[in-house]
Amino acid sequence: MSNGPLNLRSPREMRLMTEAGGLVWEAHQLVRKMIRPGITTGEIDTEVEELFRRHDAVPLFQGVAGAVPFPAVTCMSINDEVVHGIPGPRVLQAGDVVSVDTGCKVNGWCGDSAWTYRVGQVDAAADKLLEITEAALNLAVELLNSCEYWSEVAGQMQQLIETAGFSVVTDFIGHGIGREMHEAPEVPNYCSEEFQREGDFELRTGLVLAIEPMVNAGGREVKRLSDHWTQATADGSWSAHFEHTVALTSAGPRILTGPPDGQ
Ligand code: MG
Ligand code: MG
């Protein structure tokens, strides 16, 4: 794991990135309104695609190369699915949790955000999993105010998650974001000696990071399903995923995929 030169964005560039970030936020508000027992993940994806089209935004996920190019503008990962689930005819049931990840490019700049939604009423175990994963993301954003290196933030996220009895997914991590969805640096949600030695980076003004803890209720291992994309937990335990695109401004961290003007 190593990081090349990091892109540092000017205040003007960060402002430009709020366009894509704001639209991704809007997409999540649409998803939040639509999610209910009885709806298919494909129906929700179609509405997000339409929203992006109306705003001349380029979907970032559609067509991503793989054995099969990714066919949708969102990833929808249900229950034991961790990331990269393909939207389709599957009907959401009360008690499910669904992780919706989406991103778009507007005027050449990218935004990327994920959220795990409750479908109707979920049980207490699922509720706690979502609560802790969201708390890990919020903690990371807060710690950007005080920590000097990412390893300190990652270590504290990991501690929060493991203290709750859950595990951090290590096969997938966050990333720098800007002109492209995936840029340096690599942004893990855990701290290892290898990362401290070879991948750690200083939290400098101008960095824009997609911070995205993925948390499993059981073990951290994942496996890819036969559709070539969906990653599910190896042990069948449930998983949650929360992600924001966050800019380190001279006035502190700013969530670019949050509500307009931080409302
Ligand atoms: Mg994402
Ligand atoms: Mg991401």
PDB file of C-alpha atoms and ligand atoms in Angstrom:
ATOM      1  CA  MET A   1       0.000   0.000   0.000  1.00  0.00           C
ATOM      2  CA  SER A   2       1.546   3.315  -0.987  1.00  0.00           C
ATOM      3  CA  ASN A   3       0.344   6.715  -2.021  1.00  0.00           C
ATOM      4  CA  GLY A   4       1.705   8.839  -4.855  1.00  0.00           C
ATOM      5  CA  PRO A   5       1.550  12.632  -4.853  1.00  0.00           C
ATOM      6  CA  LEU A   6      -1.760  13.817  -3.421  1.00  0.00           C
ATOM      7  CA  ASN A   7      -4.048  16.274  -5.186  1.00  0.00           C
ATOM      8  CA  LEU A   8      -4.734  19.354  -3.095  1.00  0.00           C
ATOM      9  CA  ARG A   9      -7.785  21.338  -4.213  1.00  0.00           C
ATOM     10  CA  SER A  10      -8.194  25.097  -4.076  1.00  0.00           C
ATOM     11  CA  PRO A  11     -11.250  26.667  -2.390  1.00  0.00           C
ATOM     12  CA  ARG A  12     -12.626  27.315  -5.882  1.00  0.00           C
ATOM     13  CA  GLU A  13     -12.209  23.675  -6.895  1.00  0.00           C
ATOM     14  CA  MET A  14     -13.877  22.542  -3.675  1.00  0.00           C
ATOM     15  CA  ARG A  15     -16.806  24.847  -4.450  1.00  0.00           C
ATOM     16  CA  LEU A  16     -17.078  23.258  -7.896  1.00  0.00           C
ATOM     17  CA  MET A  17     -17.153  19.828  -6.256  1.00  0.00           C
ATOM     18  CA  THR A  18     -20.215  20.830  -4.229  1.00  0.00           C
ATOM     19  CA  GLU A  19     -22.251  20.624  -7.483  1.00  0.00           C
ATOM     20  CA  ALA A  20     -21.715  16.884  -7.844  1.00  0.00           C
ATOM     21  CA  GLY A  21     -21.829  16.397  -4.079  1.00  0.00           C
ATOM     22  CA  GLY A  22     -25.159  18.218  -3.807  1.00  0.00           C
ATOM     23  CA  LEU A  23     -26.679  16.117  -6.563  1.00  0.00           C
ATOM     24  CA  VAL A  24     -25.508  12.899  -4.899  1.00  0.00           C
ATOM     25  CA  TRP A  25     -27.120  14.163  -1.693  1.00  0.00           C
ATOM     26  CA  GLU A  26     -30.321  14.815  -3.639  1.00  0.00           C
ATOM     27  CA  ALA A  27     -30.169  11.289  -5.081  1.00  0.00           C
ATOM     28  CA  HIS A  28     -30.034   9.923  -1.541  1.00  0.00           C
ATOM     29  CA  GLN A  29     -33.069  11.979  -0.512  1.00  0.00           C
ATOM     30  CA  LEU A  30     -34.930  10.438  -3.460  1.00  0.00           C
ATOM     31  CA  VAL A  31     -33.810   6.942  -2.411  1.00  0.00           C
ATOM     32  CA  ARG A  32     -34.844   7.610   1.198  1.00  0.00           C
ATOM     33  CA  LYS A  33     -38.342   8.614   0.057  1.00  0.00           C
ATOM     34  CA  MET A  34     -38.750   5.583  -2.225  1.00  0.00           C
ATOM     35  CA  ILE A  35     -37.492   2.830   0.068  1.00  0.00           C
ATOM     36  CA  ARG A  36     -40.362   0.732   1.428  1.00  0.00           C
ATOM     37  CA  PRO A  37     -41.336  -2.941   1.590  1.00  0.00           C
ATOM     38  CA  GLY A  38     -42.550  -4.106  -1.844  1.00  0.00           C
ATOM     39  CA  ILE A  39     -40.378  -1.894  -4.063  1.00  0.00           C
ATOM     40  CA  THR A  40     -37.593  -3.366  -6.203  1.00  0.00           C
ATOM     41  CA  THR A  41     -34.038  -2.089  -6.155  1.00  0.00           C
ATOM     42  CA  GLY A  42     -34.290  -1.699  -9.937  1.00  0.00           C
ATOM     43  CA  GLU A  43     -37.161   0.789  -9.627  1.00  0.00           C
ATOM     44  CA  ILE A  44     -35.118   2.956  -7.285  1.00  0.00           C
ATOM     45  CA  ASP A  45     -32.071   2.826  -9.549  1.00  0.00           C
ATOM     46  CA  THR A  46     -34.158   3.947 -12.540  1.00  0.00           C
ATOM     47  CA  GLU A  47     -35.283   7.074 -10.647  1.00  0.00           C
ATOM     48  CA  VAL A  48     -31.715   7.969  -9.659  1.00  0.00           C
ATOM     49  CA  GLU A  49     -30.607   7.524 -13.274  1.00  0.00           C
ATOM     50  CA  GLU A  50     -33.380   9.887 -14.373  1.00  0.00           C
ATOM     51  CA  LEU A  51     -32.325  12.466 -11.755  1.00  0.00           C
ATOM     52  CA  PHE A  52     -28.725  12.379 -13.000  1.00  0.00           C
ATOM     53  CA  ARG A  53     -29.899  12.679 -16.612  1.00  0.00           C
ATOM     54  CA  ARG A  54     -32.080  15.721 -15.837  1.00  0.00           C
ATOM     55  CA  HIS A  55     -29.006  17.455 -14.373  1.00  0.00           C
ATOM     56  CA  ASP A  56     -26.624  16.425 -17.171  1.00  0.00           C
ATOM     57  CA  ALA A  57     -24.577  14.536 -14.599  1.00  0.00           C
ATOM     58  CA  VAL A  58     -22.432  11.587 -15.630  1.00  0.00           C
ATOM     59  CA  PRO A  59     -23.150   8.485 -13.510  1.00  0.00           C
ATOM     60  CA  LEU A  60     -19.843   7.153 -12.186  1.00  0.00           C
ATOM     61  CA  PHE A  61     -20.770   3.518 -11.620  1.00  0.00           C
ATOM     62  CA  GLN A  62     -22.519   2.630 -14.882  1.00  0.00           C
ATOM     63  CA  GLY A  63     -20.173   0.823 -17.252  1.00  0.00           C
ATOM     64  CA  VAL A  64     -17.334   0.372 -14.766  1.00  0.00           C
ATOM     65  CA  ALA A  65     -15.176  -2.339 -16.289  1.00  0.00           C
ATOM     66  CA  GLY A  66     -15.340  -5.902 -14.999  1.00  0.00           C
ATOM     67  CA  ALA A  67     -16.095  -9.373 -16.331  1.00  0.00           C
ATOM     68  CA  VAL A  68     -19.501  -7.760 -16.928  1.00  0.00           C
ATOM     69  CA  PRO A  69     -19.565  -3.917 -17.095  1.00  0.00           C
ATOM     70  CA  PHE A  70     -21.507  -2.565 -14.105  1.00  0.00           C
ATOM     71  CA  PRO A  71     -25.075  -2.127 -15.407  1.00  0.00           C
ATOM     72  CA  ALA A  72     -26.586   0.492 -13.061  1.00  0.00           C
ATOM     73  CA  VAL A  73     -26.048   3.983 -11.597  1.00  0.00           C
ATOM     74  CA  THR A  74     -26.297   2.770  -7.994  1.00  0.00           C
ATOM     75  CA  CYS A  75     -24.995  -0.200  -6.069  1.00  0.00           C
ATOM     76  CA  MET A  76     -27.675  -1.795  -3.880  1.00  0.00           C
ATOM     77  CA  SER A  77     -26.407  -4.292  -1.351  1.00  0.00           C
ATOM     78  CA  ILE A  78     -29.009  -6.021   0.816  1.00  0.00           C
ATOM     79  CA  ASN A  79     -28.525  -7.577   4.285  1.00  0.00           C
ATOM     80  CA  ASP A  80     -25.418  -9.824   4.055  1.00  0.00           C
ATOM     81  CA  GLU A  81     -24.263  -8.067   0.885  1.00  0.00           C
ATOM     82  CA  VAL A  82     -21.448  -5.621   1.643  1.00  0.00           C
ATOM     83  CA  VAL A  83     -20.891  -3.568  -1.516  1.00  0.00           C
ATOM     84  CA  HIS A  84     -21.288  -3.625  -5.321  1.00  0.00           C
ATOM     85  CA  GLY A  85     -24.748  -5.243  -5.367  1.00  0.00           C
ATOM     86  CA  ILE A  86     -26.576  -4.895  -8.692  1.00  0.00           C
ATOM     87  CA  PRO A  87     -30.064  -3.307  -8.615  1.00  0.00           C
ATOM     88  CA  GLY A  88     -32.751  -5.417 -10.274  1.00  0.00           C
ATOM     89  CA  PRO A  89     -35.989  -7.309  -9.685  1.00  0.00           C
ATOM     90  CA  ARG A  90     -35.324  -8.155  -6.026  1.00  0.00           C
ATOM     91  CA  VAL A  91     -38.196  -6.897  -3.873  1.00  0.00           C
ATOM     92  CA  LEU A  92     -37.297  -5.234  -0.576  1.00  0.00           C
ATOM     93  CA  GLN A  93     -38.895  -6.799   2.501  1.00  0.00           C
ATOM     94  CA  ALA A  94     -39.726  -5.217   5.852  1.00  0.00           C
ATOM     95  CA  GLY A  95     -36.758  -5.800   8.141  1.00  0.00           C
ATOM     96  CA  ASP A  96     -34.150  -5.669   5.353  1.00  0.00           C
ATOM     97  CA  VAL A  97     -31.305  -3.213   5.341  1.00  0.00           C
ATOM     98  CA  VAL A  98     -30.076  -1.917   1.983  1.00  0.00           C
ATOM     99  CA  SER A  99     -26.791  -0.134   1.367  1.00  0.00           C
ATOM    100  CA  VAL A 100     -27.153   2.305  -1.503  1.00  0.00           C
ATOM    101  CA  ASP A 101     -23.964   3.704  -2.992  1.00  0.00           C
ATOM    102  CA  THR A 102     -23.955   6.205  -5.842  1.00  0.00           C
ATOM    103  CA  GLY A 103     -21.772   8.826  -7.467  1.00  0.00           C
ATOM    104  CA  CYS A 104     -21.826  11.269 -10.333  1.00  0.00           C
ATOM    105  CA  LYS A 105     -19.647  13.781 -12.165  1.00  0.00           C
ATOM    106  CA  VAL A 106     -20.830  17.343 -12.805  1.00  0.00           C
ATOM    107  CA  ASN A 107     -18.720  19.796 -14.812  1.00  0.00           C
ATOM    108  CA  GLY A 108     -15.769  17.450 -14.514  1.00  0.00           C
ATOM    109  CA  TRP A 109     -15.856  16.968 -10.729  1.00  0.00           C
ATOM    110  CA  CYS A 110     -16.998  13.892  -8.802  1.00  0.00           C
ATOM    111  CA  GLY A 111     -19.109  13.150  -5.717  1.00  0.00           C
ATOM    112  CA  ASP A 112     -19.564   9.750  -4.038  1.00  0.00           C
ATOM    113  CA  SER A 113     -21.738   8.783  -1.071  1.00  0.00           C
ATOM    114  CA  ALA A 114     -23.315   5.664   0.433  1.00  0.00           C
ATOM    115  CA  TRP A 115     -25.979   5.125   3.056  1.00  0.00           C
ATOM    116  CA  THR A 116     -27.545   2.029   4.592  1.00  0.00           C
ATOM    117  CA  TYR A 117     -31.318   2.345   4.828  1.00  0.00           C
ATOM    118  CA  ARG A 118     -33.777   0.469   7.004  1.00  0.00           C
ATOM    119  CA  VAL A 119     -36.715  -1.086   5.137  1.00  0.00           C
ATOM    120  CA  GLY A 120     -39.675  -0.669   7.470  1.00  0.00           C
ATOM    121  CA  GLN A 121     -38.902  -1.804  11.001  1.00  0.00           C
ATOM    122  CA  VAL A 122     -35.582  -3.643  11.482  1.00  0.00           C
ATOM    123  CA  ASP A 123     -34.521  -5.739  14.474  1.00  0.00           C
ATOM    124  CA  ALA A 124     -32.342  -4.404  17.274  1.00  0.00           C
ATOM    125  CA  ALA A 125     -29.174  -6.106  16.004  1.00  0.00           C
ATOM    126  CA  ALA A 126     -29.499  -4.538  12.553  1.00  0.00           C
ATOM    127  CA  ASP A 127     -30.337  -1.203  14.098  1.00  0.00           C
ATOM    128  CA  LYS A 128     -27.161  -1.248  16.195  1.00  0.00           C
ATOM    129  CA  LEU A 129     -25.033  -2.240  13.195  1.00  0.00           C
ATOM    130  CA  LEU A 130     -26.286   0.764  11.230  1.00  0.00           C
ATOM    131  CA  GLU A 131     -25.957   3.084  14.188  1.00  0.00           C
ATOM    132  CA  ILE A 132     -22.333   2.127  14.832  1.00  0.00           C
ATOM    133  CA  THR A 133     -21.329   2.323  11.169  1.00  0.00           C
ATOM    134  CA  GLU A 134     -22.845   5.783  10.807  1.00  0.00           C
ATOM    135  CA  ALA A 135     -21.176   6.785  14.074  1.00  0.00           C
ATOM    136  CA  ALA A 136     -17.803   5.631  12.689  1.00  0.00           C
ATOM    137  CA  LEU A 137     -18.228   7.932   9.675  1.00  0.00           C
ATOM    138  CA  ASN A 138     -19.295  10.848  11.874  1.00  0.00           C
ATOM    139  CA  LEU A 139     -16.338  10.234  14.200  1.00  0.00           C
ATOM    140  CA  ALA A 140     -13.919  10.305  11.262  1.00  0.00           C
ATOM    141  CA  VAL A 141     -15.274  13.635  10.018  1.00  0.00           C
ATOM    142  CA  GLU A 142     -15.052  15.089  13.535  1.00  0.00           C
ATOM    143  CA  LEU A 143     -11.483  13.831  14.027  1.00  0.00           C
ATOM    144  CA  LEU A 144     -10.323  15.612  10.865  1.00  0.00           C
ATOM    145  CA  ASN A 145     -10.452  18.744  13.039  1.00  0.00           C
ATOM    146  CA  SER A 146      -7.834  17.493  15.472  1.00  0.00           C
ATOM    147  CA  CYS A 147      -5.779  14.602  14.053  1.00  0.00           C
ATOM    148  CA  GLU A 148      -2.595  15.146  12.082  1.00  0.00           C
ATOM    149  CA  TYR A 149      -2.436  11.857  10.200  1.00  0.00           C
ATOM    150  CA  TRP A 150      -5.119   9.607   8.710  1.00  0.00           C
ATOM    151  CA  SER A 151      -3.808   6.590  10.681  1.00  0.00           C
ATOM    152  CA  GLU A 152      -4.997   8.252  13.908  1.00  0.00           C
ATOM    153  CA  VAL A 153      -8.506   8.693  12.478  1.00  0.00           C
ATOM    154  CA  ALA A 154      -8.596   5.162  11.057  1.00  0.00           C
ATOM    155  CA  GLY A 155      -7.405   3.661  14.338  1.00  0.00           C
ATOM    156  CA  GLN A 156     -10.181   5.375  16.272  1.00  0.00           C
ATOM    157  CA  MET A 157     -12.836   4.300  13.746  1.00  0.00           C
ATOM    158  CA  GLN A 158     -11.626   0.724  14.049  1.00  0.00           C
ATOM    159  CA  GLN A 159     -11.702   0.919  17.835  1.00  0.00           C
ATOM    160  CA  LEU A 160     -15.271   2.238  17.882  1.00  0.00           C
ATOM    161  CA  ILE A 161     -16.417  -0.559  15.551  1.00  0.00           C
ATOM    162  CA  GLU A 162     -14.582  -3.393  17.286  1.00  0.00           C
ATOM    163  CA  THR A 163     -15.593  -2.250  20.768  1.00  0.00           C
ATOM    164  CA  ALA A 164     -19.203  -2.630  19.616  1.00  0.00           C
ATOM    165  CA  GLY A 165     -18.423  -6.259  18.702  1.00  0.00           C
ATOM    166  CA  PHE A 166     -18.375  -5.742  14.920  1.00  0.00           C
ATOM    167  CA  SER A 167     -15.595  -6.009  12.339  1.00  0.00           C
ATOM    168  CA  VAL A 168     -14.192  -3.580   9.780  1.00  0.00           C
ATOM    169  CA  VAL A 169     -14.066  -4.730   6.166  1.00  0.00           C
ATOM    170  CA  THR A 170     -10.450  -4.510   5.002  1.00  0.00           C
ATOM    171  CA  ASP A 171     -10.816  -5.702   1.386  1.00  0.00           C
ATOM    172  CA  PHE A 172     -12.466  -2.392   0.428  1.00  0.00           C
ATOM    173  CA  ILE A 173     -11.448   1.081   1.531  1.00  0.00           C
ATOM    174  CA  GLY A 174     -12.089   4.777   0.926  1.00  0.00           C
ATOM    175  CA  HIS A 175     -10.162   6.949  -1.503  1.00  0.00           C
ATOM    176  CA  GLY A 176      -9.202  10.405  -2.628  1.00  0.00           C
ATOM    177  CA  ILE A 177     -11.717  11.933  -5.069  1.00  0.00           C
ATOM    178  CA  GLY A 178     -11.734  14.861  -7.465  1.00  0.00           C
ATOM    179  CA  ARG A 179     -11.488  14.779 -11.251  1.00  0.00           C
ATOM    180  CA  GLU A 180     -11.794  11.006 -10.957  1.00  0.00           C
ATOM    181  CA  MET A 181     -13.860   8.975  -8.513  1.00  0.00           C
ATOM    182  CA  HIS A 182     -10.843   6.985  -7.318  1.00  0.00           C
ATOM    183  CA  GLU A 183      -7.674   8.981  -6.743  1.00  0.00           C
ATOM    184  CA  ALA A 184      -4.781   8.747  -4.274  1.00  0.00           C
ATOM    185  CA  PRO A 185      -4.627   8.433  -1.326  1.00  0.00           C
ATOM    186  CA  GLU A 186      -5.980   5.085  -0.208  1.00  0.00           C
ATOM    187  CA  VAL A 187      -8.206   5.725   2.819  1.00  0.00           C
ATOM    188  CA  PRO A 188      -8.614   2.565   4.940  1.00  0.00           C
ATOM    189  CA  ASN A 189     -11.076   2.357   7.812  1.00  0.00           C
ATOM    190  CA  TYR A 190      -8.572   0.490   9.973  1.00  0.00           C
ATOM    191  CA  CYS A 191      -4.976   1.023  10.959  1.00  0.00           C
ATOM    192  CA  SER A 192      -2.223  -1.507  10.314  1.00  0.00           C
ATOM    193  CA  GLU A 193       1.536  -1.336  10.750  1.00  0.00           C
ATOM    194  CA  GLU A 194       1.890  -1.634   6.989  1.00  0.00           C
ATOM    195  CA  PHE A 195      -0.370   1.376   6.458  1.00  0.00           C
ATOM    196  CA  GLN A 196       1.494   3.434   9.057  1.00  0.00           C
ATOM    197  CA  ARG A 197       4.778   2.542   7.387  1.00  0.00           C
ATOM    198  CA  GLU A 198       3.838   2.926   3.729  1.00  0.00           C
ATOM    199  CA  GLY A 199       0.430   4.527   3.223  1.00  0.00           C
ATOM    200  CA  ASP A 200      -0.123   7.082   5.958  1.00  0.00           C
ATOM    201  CA  PHE A 201      -0.659  10.709   4.945  1.00  0.00           C
ATOM    202  CA  GLU A 202      -0.865  14.073   6.612  1.00  0.00           C
ATOM    203  CA  LEU A 203      -4.319  15.661   6.843  1.00  0.00           C
ATOM    204  CA  ARG A 204      -3.583  18.795   4.861  1.00  0.00           C
ATOM    205  CA  THR A 205      -5.960  21.535   3.765  1.00  0.00           C
ATOM    206  CA  GLY A 206      -7.015  20.836   0.186  1.00  0.00           C
ATOM    207  CA  LEU A 207      -7.432  17.075   0.484  1.00  0.00           C
ATOM    208  CA  VAL A 208     -10.799  15.703  -0.587  1.00  0.00           C
ATOM    209  CA  LEU A 209     -11.517  12.197   0.671  1.00  0.00           C
ATOM    210  CA  ALA A 210     -14.322   9.677   0.220  1.00  0.00           C
ATOM    211  CA  ILE A 211     -14.515   8.201   3.718  1.00  0.00           C
ATOM    212  CA  GLU A 212     -16.543   4.994   3.747  1.00  0.00           C
ATOM    213  CA  PRO A 213     -16.580   2.551   6.649  1.00  0.00           C
ATOM    214  CA  MET A 214     -17.977  -0.885   5.753  1.00  0.00           C
ATOM    215  CA  VAL A 215     -18.834  -2.865   8.873  1.00  0.00           C
ATOM    216  CA  ASN A 216     -19.836  -6.514   9.273  1.00  0.00           C
ATOM    217  CA  ALA A 217     -21.804  -7.874  12.219  1.00  0.00           C
ATOM    218  CA  GLY A 218     -19.662 -11.030  12.055  1.00  0.00           C
ATOM    219  CA  GLY A 219     -16.232 -11.649  10.530  1.00  0.00           C
ATOM    220  CA  ARG A 220     -14.554  -9.205   8.169  1.00  0.00           C
ATOM    221  CA  GLU A 221     -14.135 -11.684   5.290  1.00  0.00           C
ATOM    222  CA  VAL A 222     -16.082 -11.109   2.090  1.00  0.00           C
ATOM    223  CA  LYS A 223     -16.764 -13.235  -0.989  1.00  0.00           C
ATOM    224  CA  ARG A 224     -17.847 -12.315  -4.497  1.00  0.00           C
ATOM    225  CA  LEU A 225     -21.114 -13.752  -5.755  1.00  0.00           C
ATOM    226  CA  SER A 226     -21.656 -15.375  -9.169  1.00  0.00           C
ATOM    227  CA  ASP A 227     -23.047 -12.149 -10.724  1.00  0.00           C
ATOM    228  CA  HIS A 228     -19.383 -10.987 -10.910  1.00  0.00           C
ATOM    229  CA  TRP A 229     -20.039  -7.895  -8.778  1.00  0.00           C
ATOM    230  CA  THR A 230     -21.853  -8.378  -5.486  1.00  0.00           C
ATOM    231  CA  GLN A 231     -19.574  -8.760  -2.465  1.00  0.00           C
ATOM    232  CA  ALA A 232     -21.238 -10.488   0.485  1.00  0.00           C
ATOM    233  CA  THR A 233     -19.992 -11.444   3.925  1.00  0.00           C
ATOM    234  CA  ALA A 234     -18.349 -14.879   3.948  1.00  0.00           C
ATOM    235  CA  ASP A 235     -20.222 -15.921   7.110  1.00  0.00           C
ATOM    236  CA  GLY A 236     -23.666 -14.596   6.103  1.00  0.00           C
ATOM    237  CA  SER A 237     -23.712 -11.903   8.779  1.00  0.00           C
ATOM    238  CA  TRP A 238     -25.219  -8.539   7.865  1.00  0.00           C
ATOM    239  CA  SER A 239     -23.227  -5.515   6.752  1.00  0.00           C
ATOM    240  CA  ALA A 240     -23.554  -1.716   6.640  1.00  0.00           C
ATOM    241  CA  HIS A 241     -21.843   1.040   4.637  1.00  0.00           C
ATOM    242  CA  PHE A 242     -21.848   4.811   5.124  1.00  0.00           C
ATOM    243  CA  GLU A 243     -19.834   7.187   2.946  1.00  0.00           C
ATOM    244  CA  HIS A 244     -19.384  10.906   2.464  1.00  0.00           C
ATOM    245  CA  THR A 245     -17.126  12.958   0.218  1.00  0.00           C
ATOM    246  CA  VAL A 246     -15.354  15.301   2.635  1.00  0.00           C
ATOM    247  CA  ALA A 247     -13.132  18.316   1.878  1.00  0.00           C
ATOM    248  CA  LEU A 248     -10.463  19.514   4.307  1.00  0.00           C
ATOM    249  CA  THR A 249     -10.903  23.278   4.111  1.00  0.00           C
ATOM    250  CA  SER A 250      -8.919  25.919   5.978  1.00  0.00           C
ATOM    251  CA  ALA A 251     -12.000  26.242   8.242  1.00  0.00           C
ATOM    252  CA  GLY A 252     -12.136  22.486   8.944  1.00  0.00           C
ATOM    253  CA  PRO A 253     -13.795  19.467   7.341  1.00  0.00           C
ATOM    254  CA  ARG A 254     -16.747  20.097   5.060  1.00  0.00           C
ATOM    255  CA  ILE A 255     -19.096  17.325   3.877  1.00  0.00           C
ATOM    256  CA  LEU A 256     -19.636  17.882   0.136  1.00  0.00           C
ATOM    257  CA  THR A 257     -22.309  15.176  -0.161  1.00  0.00           C
ATOM    258  CA  GLY A 258     -24.418  16.597   2.664  1.00  0.00           C
ATOM    259  CA  PRO A 259     -27.356  19.004   2.539  1.00  0.00           C
ATOM    260  CA  PRO A 260     -26.787  22.398   0.872  1.00  0.00           C
ATOM    261  CA  ASP A 261     -25.060  24.941   3.168  1.00  0.00           C
ATOM    262  CA  GLY A 262     -24.724  22.292   5.859  1.00  0.00           C
ATOM    263  CA  GLN A 263     -28.414  22.629   6.839  1.00  0.00           C
TER     264      GLN A 263
HETATM  265 MG    MG B   1     -19.343   5.117  -3.025  1.00  0.00          MG
HETATM  266 MG    MG B   2     -16.277   5.570  -2.642  1.00  0.00          MG
END
